[in-house]
Short mmCIF file of C-alpha atoms in Angstrom, two decimals:
data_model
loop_
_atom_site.label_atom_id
_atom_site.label_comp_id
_atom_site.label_asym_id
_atom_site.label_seq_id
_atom_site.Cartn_x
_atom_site.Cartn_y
_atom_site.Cartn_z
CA UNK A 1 0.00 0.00 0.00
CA UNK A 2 1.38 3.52 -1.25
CA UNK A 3 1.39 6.04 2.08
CA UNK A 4 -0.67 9.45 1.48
CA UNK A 5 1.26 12.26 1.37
CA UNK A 6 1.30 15.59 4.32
CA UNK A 7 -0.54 17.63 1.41
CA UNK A 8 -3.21 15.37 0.67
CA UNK A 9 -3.78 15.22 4.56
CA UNK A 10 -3.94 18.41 4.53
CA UNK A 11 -5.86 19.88 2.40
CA UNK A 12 -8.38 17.23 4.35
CA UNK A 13 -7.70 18.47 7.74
CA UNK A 14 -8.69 21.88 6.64
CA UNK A 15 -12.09 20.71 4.88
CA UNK A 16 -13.47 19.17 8.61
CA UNK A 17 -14.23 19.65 11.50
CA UNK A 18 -10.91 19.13 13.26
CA UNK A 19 -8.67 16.36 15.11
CA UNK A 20 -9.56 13.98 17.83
CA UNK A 21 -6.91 10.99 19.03
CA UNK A 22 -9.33 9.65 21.85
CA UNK A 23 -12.40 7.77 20.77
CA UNK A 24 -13.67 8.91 24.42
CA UNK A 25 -13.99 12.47 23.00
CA UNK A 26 -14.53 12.01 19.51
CA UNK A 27 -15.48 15.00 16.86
CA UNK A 28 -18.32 14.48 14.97
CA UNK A 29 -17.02 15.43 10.98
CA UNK A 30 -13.46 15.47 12.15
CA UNK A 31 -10.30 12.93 11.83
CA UNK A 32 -9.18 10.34 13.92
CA UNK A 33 -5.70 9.97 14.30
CA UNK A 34 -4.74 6.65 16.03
CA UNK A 35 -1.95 7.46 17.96
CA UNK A 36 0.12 4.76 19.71
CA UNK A 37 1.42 4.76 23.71
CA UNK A 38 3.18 2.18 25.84
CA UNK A 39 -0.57 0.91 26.95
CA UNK A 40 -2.83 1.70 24.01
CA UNK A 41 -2.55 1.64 20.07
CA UNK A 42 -4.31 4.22 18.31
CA UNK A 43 -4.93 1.62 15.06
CA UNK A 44 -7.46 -0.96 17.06
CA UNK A 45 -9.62 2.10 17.37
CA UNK A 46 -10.13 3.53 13.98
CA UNK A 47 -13.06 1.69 13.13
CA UNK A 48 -15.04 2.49 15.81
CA UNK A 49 -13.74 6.39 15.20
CA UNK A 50 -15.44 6.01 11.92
CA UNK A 51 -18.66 4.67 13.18
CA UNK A 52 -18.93 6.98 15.82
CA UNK A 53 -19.10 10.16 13.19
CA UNK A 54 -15.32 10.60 12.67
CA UNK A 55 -15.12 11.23 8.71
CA UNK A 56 -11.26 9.78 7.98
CA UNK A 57 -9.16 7.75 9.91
CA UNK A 58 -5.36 8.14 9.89
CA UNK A 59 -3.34 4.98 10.39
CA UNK A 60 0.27 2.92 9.94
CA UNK A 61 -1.10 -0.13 10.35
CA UNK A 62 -1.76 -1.23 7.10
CA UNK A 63 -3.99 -4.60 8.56
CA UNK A 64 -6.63 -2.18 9.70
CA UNK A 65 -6.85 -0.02 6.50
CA UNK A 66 -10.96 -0.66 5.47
CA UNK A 67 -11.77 1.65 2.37
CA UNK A 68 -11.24 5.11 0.80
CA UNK A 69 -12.02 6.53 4.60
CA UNK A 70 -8.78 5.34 5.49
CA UNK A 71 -5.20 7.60 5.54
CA UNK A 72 -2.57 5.30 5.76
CA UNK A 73 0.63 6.81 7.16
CA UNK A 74 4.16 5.38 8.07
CA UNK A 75 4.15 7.08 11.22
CA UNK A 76 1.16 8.65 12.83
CA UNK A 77 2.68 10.82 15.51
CA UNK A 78 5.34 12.49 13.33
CA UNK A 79 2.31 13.02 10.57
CA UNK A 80 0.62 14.80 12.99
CA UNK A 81 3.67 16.43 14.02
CA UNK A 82 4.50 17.47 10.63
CA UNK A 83 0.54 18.96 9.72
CA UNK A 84 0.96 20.76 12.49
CA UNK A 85 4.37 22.61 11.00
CA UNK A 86 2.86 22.89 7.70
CA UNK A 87 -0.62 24.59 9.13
CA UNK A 88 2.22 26.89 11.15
CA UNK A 89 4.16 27.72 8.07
CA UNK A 90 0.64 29.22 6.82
CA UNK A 91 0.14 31.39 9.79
CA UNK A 92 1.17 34.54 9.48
CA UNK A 93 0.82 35.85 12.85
CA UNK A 94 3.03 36.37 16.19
CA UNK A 95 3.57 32.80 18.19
CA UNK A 96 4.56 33.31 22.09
CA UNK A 97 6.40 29.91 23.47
CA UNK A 98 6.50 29.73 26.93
CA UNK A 99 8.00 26.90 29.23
CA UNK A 100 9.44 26.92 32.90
CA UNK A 101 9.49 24.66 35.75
CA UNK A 102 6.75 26.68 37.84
CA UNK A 103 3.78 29.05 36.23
CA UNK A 104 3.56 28.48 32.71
CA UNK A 105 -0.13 27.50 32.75
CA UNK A 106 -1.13 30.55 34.97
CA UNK A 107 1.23 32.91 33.06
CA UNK A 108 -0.27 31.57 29.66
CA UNK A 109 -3.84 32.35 31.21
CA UNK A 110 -2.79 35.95 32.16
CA UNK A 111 -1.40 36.69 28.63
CA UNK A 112 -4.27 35.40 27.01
CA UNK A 113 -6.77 37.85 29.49
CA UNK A 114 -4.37 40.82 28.52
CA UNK A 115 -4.27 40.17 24.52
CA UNK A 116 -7.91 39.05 24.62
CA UNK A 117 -8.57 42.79 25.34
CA UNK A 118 -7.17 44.28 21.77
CA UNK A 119 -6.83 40.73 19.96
CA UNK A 120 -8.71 37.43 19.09
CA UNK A 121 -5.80 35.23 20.82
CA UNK A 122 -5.58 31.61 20.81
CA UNK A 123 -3.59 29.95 23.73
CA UNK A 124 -3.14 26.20 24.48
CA UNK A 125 -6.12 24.60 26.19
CA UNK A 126 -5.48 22.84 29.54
CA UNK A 127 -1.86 21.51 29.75
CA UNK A 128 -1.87 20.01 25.71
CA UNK A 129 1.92 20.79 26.08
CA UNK A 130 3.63 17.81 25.27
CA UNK A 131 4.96 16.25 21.88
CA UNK A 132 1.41 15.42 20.89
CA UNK A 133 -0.49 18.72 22.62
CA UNK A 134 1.66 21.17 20.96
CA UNK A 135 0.70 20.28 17.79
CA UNK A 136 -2.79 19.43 18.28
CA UNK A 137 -2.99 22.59 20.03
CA UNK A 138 -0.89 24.61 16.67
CA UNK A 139 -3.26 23.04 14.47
CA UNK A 140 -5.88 24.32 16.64
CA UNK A 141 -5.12 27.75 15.59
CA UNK A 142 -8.14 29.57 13.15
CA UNK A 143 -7.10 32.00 10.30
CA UNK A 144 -9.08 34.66 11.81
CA UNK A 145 -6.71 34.31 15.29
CA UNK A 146 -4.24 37.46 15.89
CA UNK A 147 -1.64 35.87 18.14
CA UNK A 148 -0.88 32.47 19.74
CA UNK A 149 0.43 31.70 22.77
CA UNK A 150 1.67 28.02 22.95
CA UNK A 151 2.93 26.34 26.34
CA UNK A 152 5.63 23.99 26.08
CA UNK A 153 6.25 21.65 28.97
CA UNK A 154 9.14 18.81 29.04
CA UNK A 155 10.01 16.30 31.20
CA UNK A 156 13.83 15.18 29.28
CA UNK A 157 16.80 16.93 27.15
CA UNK A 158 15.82 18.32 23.31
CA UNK A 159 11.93 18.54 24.00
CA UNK A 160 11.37 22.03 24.10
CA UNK A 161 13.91 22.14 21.00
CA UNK A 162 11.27 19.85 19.21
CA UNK A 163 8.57 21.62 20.26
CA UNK A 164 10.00 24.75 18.99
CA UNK A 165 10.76 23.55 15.64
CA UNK A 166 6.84 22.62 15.25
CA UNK A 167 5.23 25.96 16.68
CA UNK A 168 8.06 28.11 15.43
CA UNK A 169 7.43 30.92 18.79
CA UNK A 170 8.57 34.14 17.47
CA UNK A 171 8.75 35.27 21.07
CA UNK A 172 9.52 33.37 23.87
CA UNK A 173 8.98 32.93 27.75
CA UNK A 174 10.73 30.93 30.63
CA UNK A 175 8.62 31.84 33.29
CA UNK A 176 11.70 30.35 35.71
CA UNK A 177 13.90 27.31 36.47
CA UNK A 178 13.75 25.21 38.81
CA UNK A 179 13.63 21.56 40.61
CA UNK A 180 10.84 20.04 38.32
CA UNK A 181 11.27 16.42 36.33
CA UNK A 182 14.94 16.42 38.27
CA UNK A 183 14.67 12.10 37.33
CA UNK A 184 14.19 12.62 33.24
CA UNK A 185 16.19 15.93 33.02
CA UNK A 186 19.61 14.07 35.37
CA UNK A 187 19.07 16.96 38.18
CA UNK A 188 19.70 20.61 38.20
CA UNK A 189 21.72 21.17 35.45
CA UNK A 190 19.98 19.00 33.09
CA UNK A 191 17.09 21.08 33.89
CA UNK A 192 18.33 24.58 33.19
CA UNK A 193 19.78 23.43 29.80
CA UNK A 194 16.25 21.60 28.73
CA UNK A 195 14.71 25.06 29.12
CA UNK A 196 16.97 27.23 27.57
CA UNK A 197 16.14 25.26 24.47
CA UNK A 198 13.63 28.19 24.00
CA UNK A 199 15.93 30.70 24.30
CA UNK A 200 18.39 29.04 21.84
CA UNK A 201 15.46 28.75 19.07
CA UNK A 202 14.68 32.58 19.85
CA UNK A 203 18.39 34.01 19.23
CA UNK A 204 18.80 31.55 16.33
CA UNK A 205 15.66 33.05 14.60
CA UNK A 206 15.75 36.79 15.24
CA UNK A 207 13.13 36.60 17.75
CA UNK A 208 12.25 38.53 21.20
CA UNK A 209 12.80 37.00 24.47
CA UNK A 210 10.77 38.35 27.72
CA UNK A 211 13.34 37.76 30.46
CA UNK A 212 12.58 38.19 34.11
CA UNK A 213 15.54 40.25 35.03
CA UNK A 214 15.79 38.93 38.66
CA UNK A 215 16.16 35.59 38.22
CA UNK A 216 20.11 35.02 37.69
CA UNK A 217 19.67 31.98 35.67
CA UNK A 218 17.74 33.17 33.38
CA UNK A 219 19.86 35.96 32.50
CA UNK A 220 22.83 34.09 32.24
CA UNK A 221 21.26 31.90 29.57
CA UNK A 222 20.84 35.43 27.44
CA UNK A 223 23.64 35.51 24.77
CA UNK A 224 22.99 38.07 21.62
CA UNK A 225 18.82 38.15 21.59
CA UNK A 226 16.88 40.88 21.83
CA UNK A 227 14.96 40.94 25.43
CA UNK A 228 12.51 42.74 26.96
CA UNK A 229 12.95 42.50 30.87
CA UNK A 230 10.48 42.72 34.30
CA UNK A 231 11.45 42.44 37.74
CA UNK A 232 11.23 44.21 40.72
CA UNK A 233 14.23 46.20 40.57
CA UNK A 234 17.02 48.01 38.35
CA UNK A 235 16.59 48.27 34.76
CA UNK A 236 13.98 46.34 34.04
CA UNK A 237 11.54 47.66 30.97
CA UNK A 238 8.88 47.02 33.60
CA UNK A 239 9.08 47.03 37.05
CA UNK A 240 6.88 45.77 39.70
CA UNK A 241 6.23 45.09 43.46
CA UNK A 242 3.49 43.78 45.51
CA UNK A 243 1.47 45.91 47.23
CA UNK A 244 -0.31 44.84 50.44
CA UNK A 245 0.02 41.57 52.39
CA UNK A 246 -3.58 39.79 51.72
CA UNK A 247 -4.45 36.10 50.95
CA UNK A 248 -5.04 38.15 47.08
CA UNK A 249 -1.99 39.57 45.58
CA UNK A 250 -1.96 43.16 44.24
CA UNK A 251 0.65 44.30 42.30
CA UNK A 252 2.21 47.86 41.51
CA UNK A 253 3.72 48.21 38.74
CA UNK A 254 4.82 50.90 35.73
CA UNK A 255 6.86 51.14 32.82
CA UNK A 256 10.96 52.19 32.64
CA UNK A 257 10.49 55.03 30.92
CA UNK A 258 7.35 56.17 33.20
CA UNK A 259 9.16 58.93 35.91
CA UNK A 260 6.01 58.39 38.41
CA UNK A 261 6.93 56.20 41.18
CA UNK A 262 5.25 52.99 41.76
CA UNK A 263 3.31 54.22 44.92
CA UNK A 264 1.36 56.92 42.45
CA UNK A 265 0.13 54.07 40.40
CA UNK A 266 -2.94 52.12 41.28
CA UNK A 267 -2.37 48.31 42.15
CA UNK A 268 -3.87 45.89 40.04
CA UNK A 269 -5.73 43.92 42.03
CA UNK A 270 -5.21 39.66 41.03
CA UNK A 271 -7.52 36.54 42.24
CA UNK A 272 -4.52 34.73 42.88
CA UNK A 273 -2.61 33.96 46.09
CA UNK A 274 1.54 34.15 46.56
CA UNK A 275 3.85 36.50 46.17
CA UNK A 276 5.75 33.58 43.71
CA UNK A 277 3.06 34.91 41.41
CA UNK A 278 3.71 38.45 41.19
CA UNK A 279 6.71 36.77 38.23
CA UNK A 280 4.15 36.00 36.28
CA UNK A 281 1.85 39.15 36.84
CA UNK A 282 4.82 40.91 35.55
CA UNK A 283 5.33 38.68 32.87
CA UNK A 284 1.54 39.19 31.33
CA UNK A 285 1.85 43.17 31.76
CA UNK A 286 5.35 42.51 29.76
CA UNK A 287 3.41 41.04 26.43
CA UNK A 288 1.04 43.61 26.94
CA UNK A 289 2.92 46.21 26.39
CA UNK A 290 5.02 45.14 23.62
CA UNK A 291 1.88 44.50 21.74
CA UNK A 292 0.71 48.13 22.67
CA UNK A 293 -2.23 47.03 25.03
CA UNK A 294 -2.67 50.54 27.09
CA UNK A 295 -2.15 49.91 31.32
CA UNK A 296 -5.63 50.27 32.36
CA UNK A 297 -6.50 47.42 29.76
CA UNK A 298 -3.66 45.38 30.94
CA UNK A 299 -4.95 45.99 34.61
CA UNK A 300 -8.09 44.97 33.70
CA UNK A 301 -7.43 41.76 31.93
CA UNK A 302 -5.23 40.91 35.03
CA UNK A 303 -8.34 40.97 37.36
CA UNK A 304 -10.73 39.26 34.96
CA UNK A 305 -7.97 36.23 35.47
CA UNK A 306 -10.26 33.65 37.72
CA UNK A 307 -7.37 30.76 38.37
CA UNK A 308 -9.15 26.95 38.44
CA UNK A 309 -7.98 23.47 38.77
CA UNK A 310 -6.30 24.28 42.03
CA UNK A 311 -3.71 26.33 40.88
CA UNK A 312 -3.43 29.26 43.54
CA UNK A 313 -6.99 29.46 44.38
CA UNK A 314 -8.06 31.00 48.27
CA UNK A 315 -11.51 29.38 48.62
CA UNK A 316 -13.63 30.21 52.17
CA UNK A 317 -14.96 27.75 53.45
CA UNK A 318 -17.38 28.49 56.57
CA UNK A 319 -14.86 27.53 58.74
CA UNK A 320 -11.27 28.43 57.52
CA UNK A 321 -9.32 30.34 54.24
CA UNK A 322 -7.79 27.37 51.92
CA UNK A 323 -4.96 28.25 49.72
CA UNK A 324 -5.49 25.35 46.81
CA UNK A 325 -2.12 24.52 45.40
CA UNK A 326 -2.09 21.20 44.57
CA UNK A 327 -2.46 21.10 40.47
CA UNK A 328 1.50 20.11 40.81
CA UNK A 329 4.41 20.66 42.97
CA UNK A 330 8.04 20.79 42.82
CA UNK A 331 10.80 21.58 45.42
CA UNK A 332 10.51 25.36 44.26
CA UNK A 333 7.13 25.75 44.11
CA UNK A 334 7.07 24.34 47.66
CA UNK A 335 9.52 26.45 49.26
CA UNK A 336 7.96 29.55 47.58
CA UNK A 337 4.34 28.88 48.91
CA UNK A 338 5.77 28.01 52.23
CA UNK A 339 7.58 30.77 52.25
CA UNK A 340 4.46 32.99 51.12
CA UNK A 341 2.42 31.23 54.09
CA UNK A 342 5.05 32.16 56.02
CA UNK A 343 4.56 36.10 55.75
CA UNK A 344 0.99 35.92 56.07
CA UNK A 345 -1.30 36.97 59.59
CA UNK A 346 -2.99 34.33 61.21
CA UNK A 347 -2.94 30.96 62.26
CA UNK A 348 -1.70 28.49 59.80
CA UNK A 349 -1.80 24.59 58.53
CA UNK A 350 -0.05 23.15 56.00
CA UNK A 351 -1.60 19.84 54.06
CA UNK A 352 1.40 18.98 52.14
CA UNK A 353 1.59 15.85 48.99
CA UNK A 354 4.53 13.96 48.11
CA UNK A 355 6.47 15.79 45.44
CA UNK A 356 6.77 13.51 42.15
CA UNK A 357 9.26 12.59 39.44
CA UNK A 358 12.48 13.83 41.69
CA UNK A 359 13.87 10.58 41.42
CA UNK A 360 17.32 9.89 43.16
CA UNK A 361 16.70 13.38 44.71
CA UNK A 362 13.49 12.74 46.27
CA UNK A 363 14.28 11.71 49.46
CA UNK A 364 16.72 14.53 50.13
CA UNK A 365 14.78 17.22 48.38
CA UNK A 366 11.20 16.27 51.05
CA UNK A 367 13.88 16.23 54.05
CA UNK A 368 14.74 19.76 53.19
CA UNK A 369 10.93 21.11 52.76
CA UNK A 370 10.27 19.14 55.84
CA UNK A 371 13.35 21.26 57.71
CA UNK A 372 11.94 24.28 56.27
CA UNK A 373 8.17 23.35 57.94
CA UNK A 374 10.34 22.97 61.62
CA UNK A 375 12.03 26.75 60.71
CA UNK A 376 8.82 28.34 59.86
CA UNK A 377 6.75 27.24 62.86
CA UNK A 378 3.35 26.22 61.68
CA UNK A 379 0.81 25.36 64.15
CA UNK A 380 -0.54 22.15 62.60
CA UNK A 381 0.66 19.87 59.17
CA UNK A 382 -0.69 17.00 57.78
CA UNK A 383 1.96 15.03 55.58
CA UNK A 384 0.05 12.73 52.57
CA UNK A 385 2.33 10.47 50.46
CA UNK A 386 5.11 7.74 51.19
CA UNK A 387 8.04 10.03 49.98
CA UNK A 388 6.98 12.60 53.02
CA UNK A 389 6.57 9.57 55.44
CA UNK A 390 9.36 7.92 54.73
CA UNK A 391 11.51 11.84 55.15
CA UNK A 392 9.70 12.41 58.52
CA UNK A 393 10.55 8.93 59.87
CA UNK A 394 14.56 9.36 59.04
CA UNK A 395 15.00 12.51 60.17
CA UNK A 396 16.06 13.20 63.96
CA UNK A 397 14.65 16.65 64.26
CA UNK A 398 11.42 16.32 62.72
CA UNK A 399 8.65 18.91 62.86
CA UNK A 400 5.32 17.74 64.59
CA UNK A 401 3.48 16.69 61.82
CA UNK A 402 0.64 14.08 61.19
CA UNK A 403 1.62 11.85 58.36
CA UNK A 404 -0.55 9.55 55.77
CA UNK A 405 0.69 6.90 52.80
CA UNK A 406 -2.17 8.68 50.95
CA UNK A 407 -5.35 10.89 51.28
CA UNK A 408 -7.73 7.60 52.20
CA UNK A 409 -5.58 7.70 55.15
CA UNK A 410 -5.92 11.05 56.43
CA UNK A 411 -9.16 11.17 55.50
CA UNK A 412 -10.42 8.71 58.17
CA UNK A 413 -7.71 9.49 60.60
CA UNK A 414 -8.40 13.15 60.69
CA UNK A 415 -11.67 13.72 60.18
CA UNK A 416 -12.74 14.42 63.72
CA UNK A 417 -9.86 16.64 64.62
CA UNK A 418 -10.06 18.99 61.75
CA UNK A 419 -13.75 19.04 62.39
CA UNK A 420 -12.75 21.57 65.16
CA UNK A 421 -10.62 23.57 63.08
CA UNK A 422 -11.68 27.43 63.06
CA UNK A 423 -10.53 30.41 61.59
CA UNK A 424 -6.91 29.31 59.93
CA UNK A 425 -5.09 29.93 56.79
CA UNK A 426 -4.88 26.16 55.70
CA UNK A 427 -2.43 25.56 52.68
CA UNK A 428 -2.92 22.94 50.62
CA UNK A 429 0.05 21.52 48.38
CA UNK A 430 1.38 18.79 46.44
CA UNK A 431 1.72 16.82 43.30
CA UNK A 432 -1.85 15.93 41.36
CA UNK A 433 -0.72 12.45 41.71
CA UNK A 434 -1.35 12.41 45.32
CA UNK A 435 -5.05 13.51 44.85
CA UNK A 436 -5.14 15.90 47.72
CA UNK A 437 -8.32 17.42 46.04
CA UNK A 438 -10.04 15.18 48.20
CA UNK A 439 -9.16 16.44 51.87
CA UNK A 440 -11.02 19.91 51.01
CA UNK A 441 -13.92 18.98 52.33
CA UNK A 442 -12.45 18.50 55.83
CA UNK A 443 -11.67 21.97 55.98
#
């Protein structure tokens, strides 16, 4: 059997309805593209894609291959792969790429409020950031859009290089670096140079990187490209601070070339919680103004932000103020909204999940959040996850903590005491794995 050609699957593509590669969510009038995995192949399904509405069904397994309805590929993923950098090639507006360790979904949410005030802006849906998201989510990209913004997230070395090579960013984003993945990157270092595969794609095509000025790494990475910086001090194009010290972060903020100082300017007034966020603020009022959004506009697309999924949420309850930070965790996203706890009135609790994917580093790096619970002095944590359990039980000056293998656990086993809890700022953070979603309701 002859293969069909990117064209031909093309100009298909563009005459339905879109792309689906889950029979669970299939698109009536669209393709089916039977992706494989370790656990699933995409092939067994492209039948019953068919006879559930899908129109064609793209393929490599020739066995399967029923009729005229049929694409036959040689390999589906990099056909998908490679639509997507045709459909790119086509698009003649501005791409943003943004990746980082911590922040890139709620810094992709704020640029997409601030653009969505002066432009029709597409930006990647949920976390389809991966070597099949990115291009589902580039393909996903109308004629009539103005400017995408496409997250890029990684989890080993030359994946944001891939990435970059299918969306082609004309601007780019590292929101920060830190300890995230450390077991598929090889620690640290493997880390930092995974992410400043953005940056290389940037310099190497002309492009503009937004660089948050304080963070050292980041602007040691910078070699020859043209930047646009934010921070909190110095000579940043925009500066910022936060203003206040409530559950809700406000920010301050102005432009370089603005004389005013920042105390003359009104706050802009966020729905998220953490000062580890104001980064990100900063980084949303940066594409703002390089795409010539005016400051009350940017402001106001800022506060329209409502963050979800448990991604620095404050939700009162009738009983106590939950900080809901458990979409993911890392060791630096833990420190930081410890450390943001920390410099907050009131009584506190920490709920804290076992940190995944750290690998050889994992019992070390939960020792040292654990030392930094005993420094800060919180009144009351609950510990869910073996990683956490198996920290507290090795270490000789433990904090006073309750710990749990998993939520089920602490659940039953803490039920009636938090029943009594009243008035506290309870923080609630881990990895998504650990599912601690389900101890709200105590609260």
């Amino acid at each position: 059997m002859e293969f069909h050609p990117t064209d031909q699957i093309y100009a298909a593509f563009r005459k339905h309805a879109g792309i689906c590669t889950d029979t669970r969510k299939l698109i009536k009038g669209g393709i089916f593209f039977a992706l494989k995995g370790g656990q699933f192949n995409g092939n067994l399904f492209a039948e019953k894609a068919l006879e559930q509405g899908c129109t064609l069904a793209v393929v490599d397994d020739p066995s399967v291959v029923k009729g005229k309805k049929y694409f036959l590929v040689e390999d589906v993923l990099k056909t998908l792969q490679d639509l997507a950098k045709f459909h790119r090639s086509l698009l003649k507006i501005p791409f943003i790429g943004l990746t980082g360790s911590n922040g890139k979904t709620t810094t992709k949410e704020l640029i997409r409020a601030v653009l969505s005030r002066r432009f029709k802006t597409f930006a990647t849906e949920g976390n389809l950031n991966n070597h099949i998201g990115v291009p589902l989510s580039v393909l996903s990209v109308t004629d009539d859009s103005e400017i995408a913004v496409i997250e890029m997230g990684a989890n080993h070395q030359g994946e944001i290089a891939a990435l970059c090579e299918i969306c082609a960013p004309d601007y780019g984003i590292i929101t920060n670096i830190g300890k995230a993945h450390l077991e598929g990157f090889g620690g640290p270092e493997g880390v930092i140079r995974a992410k400043s595969e953005l940056y290389q794609y940037i310099e190497q095509h002309s492009g503009k990187i937004f660089l948050n000025r304080d963070n050292p790494v980041l602007t040691g990475l910078i070699k020859k490209a043209d930047t646009f910086t934010y921070g909190t001090s110095g000579l940043c194009n925009i500066l910022g601070r936060q203003a206040g010290n409530g559950p809700l972060l406000s920010v301050r903020w102005k432009t370089n070339n603005d004389n005013a100082p920042l105390e003359e300017h009104s706050p802009v007034q966020t729905n998220l919680t953490g000062i580890y966020n104001l980064e990100n603020v900063l980084a949303a009022i940066a594409v703002g103004t390089v795409f010539g959004i005016p400051a009350q506009e940017i402001n106001a697309g800022i506060s329209s932000y409502m963050p979800g999924n448990h991604r620095s949420q404050v939700k009162e309850t009738d009983r106590n103020t939950l900080i809901l930070d458990s979409y993911n965790a890392n060791p630096t996203s833990m420190r930081a909204a410890l450390e943001n706890l920390s410099g907050m009135e009131g009584d506190k609790m920490v709920v804290l999940g076992d940190m995944l994917e750290l690998g050889d580093h994992s019992y070390k790096e939960h020792a040292e959040i654990l030392h930094l619970v005993r420094e800060k002095g919180f009144g009351q944590c609950i510990l869910v996850g073996p990683a956490f359990t198996k920290a507290i039980t090795g270490m000789k000056d433990a904090p006073s903590c309750d710990a749990f293998e998993n939520t089920s656990e602490a659940q039953t086993k803490m039920k009636s005491k938090l029943s009594k809890l009243r008035r506290h700022l309870v923080l609630i953070k881990g990895s998504r794995g650990i599912k601690l979603e389900d101890l709200e309701s105590l609260f």
